[in-house]
Coordinates of C-alpha atoms and ligand atoms in Angstrom, one line a residue:
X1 CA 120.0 115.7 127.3
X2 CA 118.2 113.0 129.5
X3 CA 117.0 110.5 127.0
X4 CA 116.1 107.0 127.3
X5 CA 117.0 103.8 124.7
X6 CA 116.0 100.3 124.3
X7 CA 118.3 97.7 124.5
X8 CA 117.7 94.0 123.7
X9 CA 119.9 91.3 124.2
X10 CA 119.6 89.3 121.0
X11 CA 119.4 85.5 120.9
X12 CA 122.7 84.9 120.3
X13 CA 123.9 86.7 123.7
X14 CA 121.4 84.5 125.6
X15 CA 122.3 81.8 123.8
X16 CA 126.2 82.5 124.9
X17 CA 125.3 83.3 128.6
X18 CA 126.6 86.6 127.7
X19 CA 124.0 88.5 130.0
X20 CA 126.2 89.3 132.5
X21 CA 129.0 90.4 130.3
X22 CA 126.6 93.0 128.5
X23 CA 124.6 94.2 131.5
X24 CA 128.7 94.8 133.2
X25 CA 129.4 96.3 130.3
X26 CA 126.3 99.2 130.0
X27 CA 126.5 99.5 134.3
X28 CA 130.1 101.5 132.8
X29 CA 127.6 103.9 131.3
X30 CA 126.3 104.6 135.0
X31 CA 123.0 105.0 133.6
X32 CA 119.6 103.9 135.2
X33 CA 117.5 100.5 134.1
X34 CA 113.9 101.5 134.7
X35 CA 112.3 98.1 132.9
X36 CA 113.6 95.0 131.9
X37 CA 112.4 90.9 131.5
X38 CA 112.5 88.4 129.2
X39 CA 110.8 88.1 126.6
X40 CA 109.7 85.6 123.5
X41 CA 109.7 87.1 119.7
X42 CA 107.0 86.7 117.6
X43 CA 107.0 86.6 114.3
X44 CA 104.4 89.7 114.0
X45 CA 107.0 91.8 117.3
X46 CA 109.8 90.8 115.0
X47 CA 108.3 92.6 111.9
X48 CA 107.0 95.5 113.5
X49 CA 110.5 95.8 115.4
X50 CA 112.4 95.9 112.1
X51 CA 110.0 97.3 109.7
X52 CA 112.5 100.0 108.0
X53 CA 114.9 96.7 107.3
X54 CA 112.2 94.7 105.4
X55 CA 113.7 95.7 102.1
X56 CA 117.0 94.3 102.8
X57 CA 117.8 91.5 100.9
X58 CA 118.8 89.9 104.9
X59 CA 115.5 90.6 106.4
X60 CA 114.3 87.2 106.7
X61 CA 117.6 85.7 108.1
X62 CA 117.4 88.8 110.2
X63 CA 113.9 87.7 111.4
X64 CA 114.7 84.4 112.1
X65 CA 117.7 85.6 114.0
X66 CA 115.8 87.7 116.2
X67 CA 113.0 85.8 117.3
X68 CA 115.4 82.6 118.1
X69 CA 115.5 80.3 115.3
X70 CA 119.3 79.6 115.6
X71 CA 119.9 80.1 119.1
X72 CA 117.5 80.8 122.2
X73 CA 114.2 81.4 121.6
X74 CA 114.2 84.2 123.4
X75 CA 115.5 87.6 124.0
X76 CA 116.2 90.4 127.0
X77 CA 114.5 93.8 126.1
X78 CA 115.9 96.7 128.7
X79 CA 115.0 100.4 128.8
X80 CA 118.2 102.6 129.8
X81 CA 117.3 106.1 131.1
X82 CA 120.0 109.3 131.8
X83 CA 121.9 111.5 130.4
X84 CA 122.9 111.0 126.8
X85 CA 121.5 107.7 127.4
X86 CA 120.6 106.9 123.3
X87 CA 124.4 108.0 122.7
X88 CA 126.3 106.3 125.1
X89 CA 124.5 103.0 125.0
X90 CA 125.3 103.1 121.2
X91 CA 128.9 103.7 122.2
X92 CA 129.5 100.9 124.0
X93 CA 127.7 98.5 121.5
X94 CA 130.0 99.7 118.7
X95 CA 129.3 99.1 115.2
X96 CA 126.9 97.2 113.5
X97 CA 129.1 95.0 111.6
X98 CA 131.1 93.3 114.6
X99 CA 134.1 93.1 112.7
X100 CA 134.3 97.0 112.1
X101 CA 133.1 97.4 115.3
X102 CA 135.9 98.4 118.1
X103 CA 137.4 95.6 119.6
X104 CA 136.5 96.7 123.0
X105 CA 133.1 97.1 122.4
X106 CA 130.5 94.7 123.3
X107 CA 129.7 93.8 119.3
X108 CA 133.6 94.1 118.7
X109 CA 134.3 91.7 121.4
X110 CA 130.9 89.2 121.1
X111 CA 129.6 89.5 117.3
X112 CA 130.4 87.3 114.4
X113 CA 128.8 87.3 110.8
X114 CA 127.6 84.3 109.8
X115 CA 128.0 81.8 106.8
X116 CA 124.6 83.2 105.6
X117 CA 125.8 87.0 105.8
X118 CA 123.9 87.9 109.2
X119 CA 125.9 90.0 111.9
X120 CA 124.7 88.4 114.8
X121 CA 126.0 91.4 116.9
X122 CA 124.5 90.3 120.2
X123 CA 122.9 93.4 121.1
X124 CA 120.4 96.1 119.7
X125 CA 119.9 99.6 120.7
X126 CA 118.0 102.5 119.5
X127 CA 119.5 105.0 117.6
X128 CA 117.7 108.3 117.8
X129 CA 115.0 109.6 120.4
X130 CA 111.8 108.7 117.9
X131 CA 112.8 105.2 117.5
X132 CA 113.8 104.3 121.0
X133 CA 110.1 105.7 121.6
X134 CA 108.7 104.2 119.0
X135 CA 110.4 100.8 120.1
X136 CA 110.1 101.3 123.8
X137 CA 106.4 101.8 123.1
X138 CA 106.5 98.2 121.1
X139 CA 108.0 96.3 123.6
X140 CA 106.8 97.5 127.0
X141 CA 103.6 98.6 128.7
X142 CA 103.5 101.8 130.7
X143 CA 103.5 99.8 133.7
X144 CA 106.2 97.7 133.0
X145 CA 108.3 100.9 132.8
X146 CA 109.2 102.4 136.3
X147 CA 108.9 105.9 135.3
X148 CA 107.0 108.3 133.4
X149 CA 109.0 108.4 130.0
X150 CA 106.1 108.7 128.1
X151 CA 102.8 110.3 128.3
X152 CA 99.6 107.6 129.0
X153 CA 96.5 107.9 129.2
X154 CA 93.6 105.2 130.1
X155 CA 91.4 103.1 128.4
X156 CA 88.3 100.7 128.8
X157 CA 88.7 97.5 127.3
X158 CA 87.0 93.9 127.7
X159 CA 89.6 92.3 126.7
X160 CA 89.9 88.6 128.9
X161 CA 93.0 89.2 131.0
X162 CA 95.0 86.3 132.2
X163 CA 95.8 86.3 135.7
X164 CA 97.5 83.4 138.3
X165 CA 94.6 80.9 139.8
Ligands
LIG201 N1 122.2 93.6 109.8 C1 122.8 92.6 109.1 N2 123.5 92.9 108.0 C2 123.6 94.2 107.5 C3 123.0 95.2 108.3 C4 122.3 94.9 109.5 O1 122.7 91.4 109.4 O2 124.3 94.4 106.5 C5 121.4 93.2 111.0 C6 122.2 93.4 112.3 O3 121.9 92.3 113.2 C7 121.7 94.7 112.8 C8 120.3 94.7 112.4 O4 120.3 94.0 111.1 O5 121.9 94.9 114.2 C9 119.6 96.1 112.2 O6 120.4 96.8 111.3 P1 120.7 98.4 111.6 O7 121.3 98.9 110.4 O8 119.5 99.0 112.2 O9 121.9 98.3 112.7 P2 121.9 98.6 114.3 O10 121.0 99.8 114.5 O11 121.5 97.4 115.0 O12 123.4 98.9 114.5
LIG202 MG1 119.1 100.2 113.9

């Protein structure tokens, strides 16, 4: 099944200059990038992206983890599309705990837990096709994405836009 996921590449992989090593690592997947950038996390796009964690007693290490705190304040957000994409991408990253995870995978090879019990794991991807949409949707705009993944429509707004002088 054609699918497509959301990767980001968490502040700790920035923070490393592990970019290269991840996006090397996913090209192995053969699989096609149709939006990326870089992309500052606020407290509010944290949240939102990590809603179903915020009963974990970790949630606000792992909000201060992702928007930067302890590394880069910054992050890489990518949208992988193909077959199997969700699957494969999750694959590669291995498991969420970095030392279960397989030592040839990119959280098996990059990821450490830290003193205060966060696996900083260098790398998130969607699990399922309803929450890469639902996170694709948070993190880009339709025209930031190079192809039709999702259905769009248009709307009015008079909203001030900010544009180069
Ligand atoms: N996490 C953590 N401790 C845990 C479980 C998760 O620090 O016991 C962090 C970790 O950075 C992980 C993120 O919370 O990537 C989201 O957790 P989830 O269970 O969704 O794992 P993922 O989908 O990222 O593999
Ligand atoms: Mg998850």
């Amino acid at each position: 099944m054609i699918n497509q996921t959301l990767i980001l590449i968490k502040p700790d992989g920035l923070k490393k200059s592990l970019t290269g090593n991840v996006l090397t690592r996913l090209s192995e997947t053969k699989l096609d990038i149709v939006a990326a950038k870089i992309a500052r996390v606020s407290k509010k796009l944290a949240e939102e992206h990590y809603k179903e964690m915020k009963d974990k007693p970790f949630f606000n290490e792992l909000i201060k983890y992702i928007m930067g705190h302890y590394h880069k304040k910054k992050v890489m957000a990518l949208v992988y599309w193909g077959e199997d994409a969700i699957k494969k991408v999750r694959q590669i990253c291995g498991s969420t705990n970095p030392e279960e995870a397989d030592t040839v995978s990119i959280r098996g090879q990059y990821g450490r837990i830290t003193t205060k019990g966060v696996y900083e794991n260098v790398i998130h991807a969607s699990t399922n096709g309803k929450e890469a949409e639902r996170e694709i949707k948070l993190w880009f705009q339709p025209d930031e994405v190079i192809m039709d993944i999702y259905s769009t429509k248009t709307a009015k707004t008079d909203k001030e836009v900010w544009v180069w002088a």
